[in-house]
Short mmCIF file of C-alpha atoms in Angstrom, two decimals:
data_model
loop_
_atom_site.label_atom_id
_atom_site.label_comp_id
_atom_site.label_asym_id
_atom_site.label_seq_id
_atom_site.Cartn_x
_atom_site.Cartn_y
_atom_site.Cartn_z
CA UNK J 1281 135.14 94.81 116.39
CA UNK J 1282 132.33 92.28 116.75
CA UNK J 1283 128.56 92.75 116.28
CA UNK J 1284 126.50 93.10 119.43
CA UNK J 1285 122.93 93.59 120.69
CA UNK J 1286 124.24 96.37 122.95
CA UNK J 1287 123.50 99.91 121.72
CA UNK J 1288 126.90 101.01 123.06
CA UNK J 1289 128.62 98.90 120.39
CA UNK J 1290 126.77 100.78 117.65
CA UNK J 1291 127.87 104.06 119.21
CA UNK J 1292 131.47 102.79 119.26
CA UNK J 1293 131.24 101.79 115.58
CA UNK J 1294 130.01 105.24 114.60
CA UNK J 1295 132.74 106.90 116.64
CA UNK J 1296 135.30 104.71 114.86
CA UNK J 1297 133.86 105.60 111.45
CA UNK J 1298 134.14 109.30 112.33
CA UNK J 1299 137.67 109.09 113.78
CA UNK J 1300 139.70 111.81 111.99
CA UNK J 1301 142.81 109.62 111.72
CA UNK J 1302 141.54 106.08 111.18
CA UNK J 1303 137.89 106.48 110.19
CA UNK J 1304 136.08 106.23 106.87
CA UNK J 1305 136.79 109.26 104.64
CA UNK J 1306 133.15 109.48 103.51
CA UNK J 1307 131.75 109.30 107.04
CA UNK J 1308 134.25 111.86 108.32
CA UNK J 1309 133.09 114.38 105.70
CA UNK J 1310 129.40 114.18 106.60
CA UNK J 1311 127.54 116.95 108.46
CA UNK J 1312 124.08 117.37 109.97
CA UNK J 1313 122.92 118.81 106.67
CA UNK J 1314 124.43 116.24 104.31
CA UNK J 1315 122.81 113.22 105.99
CA UNK J 1316 119.28 114.67 106.03
CA UNK J 1317 118.38 113.06 102.65
CA UNK J 1318 119.51 109.65 103.93
CA UNK J 1319 117.42 110.04 107.08
CA UNK J 1320 114.29 110.83 105.08
CA UNK J 1321 114.99 107.94 102.70
CA UNK J 1322 115.43 105.49 105.59
CA UNK J 1323 112.16 106.64 107.20
CA UNK J 1324 110.31 106.00 103.94
CA UNK J 1325 111.94 102.58 103.60
CA UNK J 1326 110.64 101.69 107.07
CA UNK J 1327 107.15 102.72 105.97
CA UNK J 1328 107.50 100.72 102.75
CA UNK J 1329 108.55 97.55 104.61
CA UNK J 1330 105.57 97.90 106.95
CA UNK J 1331 103.13 98.36 104.08
CA UNK J 1332 104.60 95.32 102.31
CA UNK J 1333 104.39 93.37 105.59
CA UNK J 1334 108.01 92.34 105.03
CA UNK J 1335 109.21 92.03 108.62
CA UNK J 1336 112.65 90.75 107.67
CA UNK J 1337 113.19 93.96 105.72
CA UNK J 1338 111.59 95.96 108.54
CA UNK J 1339 114.24 94.73 110.99
CA UNK J 1340 116.98 95.89 108.62
CA UNK J 1341 115.32 99.21 107.84
CA UNK J 1342 114.76 100.01 111.52
CA UNK J 1343 118.48 99.40 112.06
CA UNK J 1344 119.28 101.80 109.22
CA UNK J 1345 116.97 104.41 110.75
CA UNK J 1346 118.52 103.92 114.19
CA UNK J 1347 121.93 104.47 112.63
CA UNK J 1348 120.79 107.91 111.51
CA UNK J 1349 120.02 108.87 115.12
CA UNK J 1350 123.46 107.60 116.21
CA UNK J 1351 125.04 109.56 113.35
CA UNK J 1352 123.46 112.87 114.37
CA UNK J 1353 124.32 112.27 118.03
CA UNK J 1354 127.96 111.50 117.18
CA UNK J 1355 128.33 114.72 115.18
CA UNK J 1356 126.67 116.65 118.01
CA UNK J 1357 129.01 115.02 120.55
CA UNK J 1358 132.03 116.03 118.49
CA UNK J 1359 130.77 119.62 118.49
CA UNK J 1360 130.03 119.37 122.24
CA UNK J 1361 126.33 120.12 121.66
CA UNK J 1362 124.99 116.95 123.30
CA UNK J 1363 125.59 113.18 123.40
CA UNK J 1364 123.50 110.12 122.56
CA UNK J 1365 122.89 109.66 126.29
CA UNK J 1366 121.40 113.17 126.36
CA UNK J 1367 119.07 112.19 123.51
CA UNK J 1368 117.89 109.11 125.42
CA UNK J 1369 117.41 111.10 128.61
CA UNK J 1370 115.42 113.79 126.77
CA UNK J 1371 113.01 111.34 125.14
CA UNK J 1372 112.48 109.29 128.31
CA UNK J 1373 111.79 112.48 130.23
CA UNK J 1374 109.32 113.57 127.56
CA UNK J 1375 107.48 110.24 127.48
CA UNK J 1376 107.10 110.16 131.26
CA UNK J 1377 105.97 113.77 131.34
CA UNK J 1378 103.47 113.37 128.51
CA UNK J 1379 101.84 110.29 130.03
CA UNK J 1380 100.78 111.28 133.54
CA UNK J 1381 97.82 108.89 133.13
CA UNK J 1382 100.39 106.06 133.05
CA UNK J 1383 103.31 107.32 135.15
CA UNK J 1384 101.58 109.91 137.33
CA UNK J 1385 100.96 109.51 141.03
CA UNK J 1386 98.02 109.59 141.19
CA UNK J 1387 97.19 108.91 137.50
CA UNK J 1388 95.39 111.64 135.55
CA UNK J 1389 91.72 110.81 134.77
CA UNK J 1390 91.15 110.01 131.07
CA UNK J 1391 88.63 112.86 130.75
CA UNK J 1392 91.40 115.38 131.39
CA UNK J 1393 93.98 113.90 128.99
CA UNK J 1394 93.41 116.29 126.06
CA UNK J 1395 93.72 119.39 128.26
CA UNK J 1396 96.73 117.92 130.02
CA UNK J 1397 98.39 117.08 126.71
CA UNK J 1398 97.99 120.63 125.34
CA UNK J 1399 99.28 122.13 128.60
CA UNK J 1400 102.35 119.89 128.60
CA UNK J 1401 103.12 120.71 124.96
CA UNK J 1402 102.92 124.45 125.71
CA UNK J 1403 105.23 124.02 128.71
CA UNK J 1404 107.73 122.07 126.60
CA UNK J 1405 107.63 124.74 123.92
CA UNK J 1406 108.34 127.44 126.52
CA UNK J 1407 111.25 125.39 127.87
CA UNK J 1408 112.74 124.98 124.41
CA UNK J 1409 112.51 128.72 123.77
CA UNK J 1410 114.16 129.38 127.11
CA UNK J 1411 117.01 126.98 126.30
CA UNK J 1412 117.50 128.55 122.88
CA UNK J 1413 117.74 131.97 124.50
CA UNK J 1414 121.20 130.94 125.74
CA UNK J 1415 122.43 130.52 122.17
CA UNK J 1416 123.44 133.91 120.78
CA UNK J 1417 122.71 133.04 117.19
CA UNK J 1418 119.09 132.31 118.07
CA UNK J 1419 118.36 135.09 120.55
CA UNK J 1420 115.86 136.93 118.41
CA UNK J 1421 113.91 133.76 117.57
CA UNK J 1422 113.93 132.62 121.17
CA UNK J 1423 112.62 135.92 122.47
CA UNK J 1424 109.81 136.12 119.93
CA UNK J 1425 106.35 135.25 121.26
CA UNK J 1426 105.35 131.68 120.48
CA UNK J 1427 102.64 131.21 117.86
CA UNK J 1428 100.01 128.51 118.03
CA UNK J 1429 101.19 126.67 114.89
CA UNK J 1430 104.87 126.82 115.84
CA UNK J 1431 106.62 123.52 116.36
CA UNK J 1432 105.43 121.70 113.22
CA UNK J 1433 108.66 120.99 111.28
CA UNK J 1434 108.92 122.53 107.83
CA UNK J 1435 111.08 119.63 106.63
CA UNK J 1436 108.40 116.92 106.76
CA UNK J 1437 106.58 116.11 103.50
CA UNK J 1438 103.94 118.66 102.52
CA UNK J 1439 100.89 116.38 102.73
CA UNK J 1440 101.44 115.19 106.31
CA UNK J 1441 102.42 118.74 107.30
CA UNK J 1442 99.12 120.01 105.91
CA UNK J 1443 97.41 117.36 108.06
CA UNK J 1444 99.28 118.51 111.16
CA UNK J 1445 98.59 122.20 110.52
CA UNK J 1446 94.85 121.73 110.03
CA UNK J 1447 94.57 119.27 112.91
CA UNK J 1448 96.24 121.73 115.26
CA UNK J 1449 94.10 124.63 114.03
CA UNK J 1450 91.01 122.46 114.55
CA UNK J 1451 91.85 122.23 118.27
CA UNK J 1452 90.81 125.87 118.66
CA UNK J 1453 87.74 125.52 116.44
CA UNK J 1454 89.26 126.63 113.12
CA UNK J 1455 87.82 123.84 111.00
CA UNK J 1456 84.94 122.90 108.74
CA UNK J 1457 82.14 121.48 110.92
CA UNK J 1458 81.04 119.01 108.22
CA UNK J 1459 83.04 116.88 105.78
CA UNK J 1460 80.73 117.90 102.93
CA UNK J 1461 81.95 121.49 103.36
CA UNK J 1462 85.50 120.33 102.69
CA UNK J 1463 84.30 118.67 99.49
CA UNK J 1464 82.64 121.95 98.50
CA UNK J 1465 85.97 123.68 99.12
CA UNK J 1466 87.74 121.16 96.88
CA UNK J 1467 85.25 121.84 94.10
CA UNK J 1468 85.79 125.58 94.57
CA UNK J 1469 89.58 125.18 94.34
CA UNK J 1470 89.22 122.97 91.25
CA UNK J 1471 87.13 125.65 89.55
CA UNK J 1472 89.81 128.24 90.33
CA UNK J 1473 92.37 126.00 88.63
CA UNK J 1474 90.11 125.78 85.57
CA UNK J 1475 89.89 129.57 85.53
CA UNK J 1476 93.69 129.91 85.69
CA UNK J 1477 94.68 127.12 83.32
CA UNK J 1478 94.33 129.29 80.21
CA UNK J 1479 96.31 132.25 81.58
CA UNK J 1480 99.72 130.52 81.39
CA UNK J 1481 100.58 132.18 84.70
CA UNK J 1482 102.67 129.43 86.30
CA UNK J 1483 102.97 131.15 89.66
CA UNK J 1484 99.22 131.61 90.07
CA UNK J 1485 98.53 128.10 88.80
CA UNK J 1486 101.03 126.65 91.28
CA UNK J 1487 99.30 128.57 94.06
CA UNK J 1488 95.87 127.24 93.07
CA UNK J 1489 97.10 123.65 92.75
CA UNK J 1490 98.66 124.02 96.19
CA UNK J 1491 95.29 125.17 97.54
CA UNK J 1492 93.62 122.13 95.97
CA UNK J 1493 96.14 119.71 97.48
CA UNK J 1494 95.79 121.39 100.88
CA UNK J 1495 92.01 121.01 100.70
CA UNK J 1496 92.35 117.33 99.72
CA UNK J 1497 94.68 116.77 102.69
CA UNK J 1498 92.03 118.42 104.87
CA UNK J 1499 89.41 116.04 103.46
CA UNK J 1500 91.65 113.08 104.26
CA UNK J 1501 91.97 114.29 107.87
CA UNK J 1502 88.18 114.62 108.18
CA UNK J 1503 87.81 111.10 106.81
CA UNK J 1504 90.48 109.70 109.13
CA UNK J 1505 92.75 108.80 106.21
CA UNK J 1506 96.52 109.35 105.98
CA UNK J 1507 96.88 111.15 102.60
CA UNK J 1508 100.53 110.12 102.24
CA UNK J 1509 99.62 106.45 102.69
CA UNK J 1510 96.66 106.86 100.33
CA UNK J 1511 98.87 108.35 97.63
CA UNK J 1512 101.52 105.67 98.07
CA UNK J 1513 98.76 103.08 97.59
CA UNK J 1514 97.59 104.79 94.41
CA UNK J 1515 101.19 104.99 93.15
CA UNK J 1516 101.49 101.21 93.59
CA UNK J 1517 98.15 100.69 91.87
CA UNK J 1518 99.25 102.84 88.91
CA UNK J 1519 102.53 100.88 88.65
CA UNK J 1520 100.64 97.57 88.73
CA UNK J 1521 98.11 98.62 86.10
CA UNK J 1522 100.72 100.17 83.84
CA UNK J 1523 102.76 96.97 84.15
CA UNK J 1524 99.72 95.02 82.95
CA UNK J 1525 99.49 97.29 79.91
CA UNK J 1526 103.17 96.74 79.18
CA UNK J 1527 102.82 92.97 79.53
CA UNK J 1528 99.81 92.85 77.20
CA UNK J 1529 101.54 94.98 74.57
CA UNK J 1530 104.62 92.77 74.77
CA UNK J 1531 102.40 89.74 74.15
CA UNK J 1532 101.20 91.51 70.99
CA UNK J 1533 104.79 92.11 69.91
CA UNK J 1534 104.69 95.85 70.61
CA UNK J 1535 106.79 98.22 72.71
CA UNK J 1536 105.32 101.01 74.78
CA UNK J 1537 106.69 103.75 72.55
CA UNK J 1538 105.21 101.99 69.52
CA UNK J 1539 101.64 101.84 70.89
CA UNK J 1540 99.03 104.55 70.52
CA UNK J 1541 97.29 106.03 73.52
CA UNK J 1542 94.07 104.23 72.51
CA UNK J 1543 95.93 100.91 72.41
CA UNK J 1544 97.42 101.49 75.82
#
């Protein structure tokens, strides 16, 4: 089998890897659940390549991420849930539907885009619930009334999920009017942590630290900053600065575990 620019060749390769008789034993064993960690890792590696501006790596990482989509679709096809073609059809349908200002006839005026977007999302949510109603194992969930914050995946990292939750709540006016009020909330949460720190109650302390992080994510949203990207930047800065400490100590003939905190 030869490489190709055609997506169908990648689908064929995945089908061959999953063939019960002649495929790869590791690939055959995988399930939706077991490849989730690899999907998340590949998404982060795409983000890392972009932030490093390494576009050679980005090409490779995007291929790895695309492979994850093919993998899920192949498993779904084997179970007769849906095929890769169904995935492509669903996303093209969604893109056309969500962009009436581009694909509509006549185009939607820009002033109406926000209202149109919310209406389309609600319609899509109703359609998904209706489709799920045909699956017996999900009948009760499908028949339950939709809630405003439904639809934000619980599997995405906590910081971006906090951003999505507060951004969606803000659409109906549930938000701090001024950024300074968010800072006040952060100071309030920090004080609550100080009050709890001496109690040795891990559960309460975890709850308060969670409140603080949620408030910081809210501040990032108000400031137009991606908190996940901000934290990744600080992680790199910490690594760089700690590496400088290590290099300087090595020049003095010392190892990290031999240096005092003051020396470091």
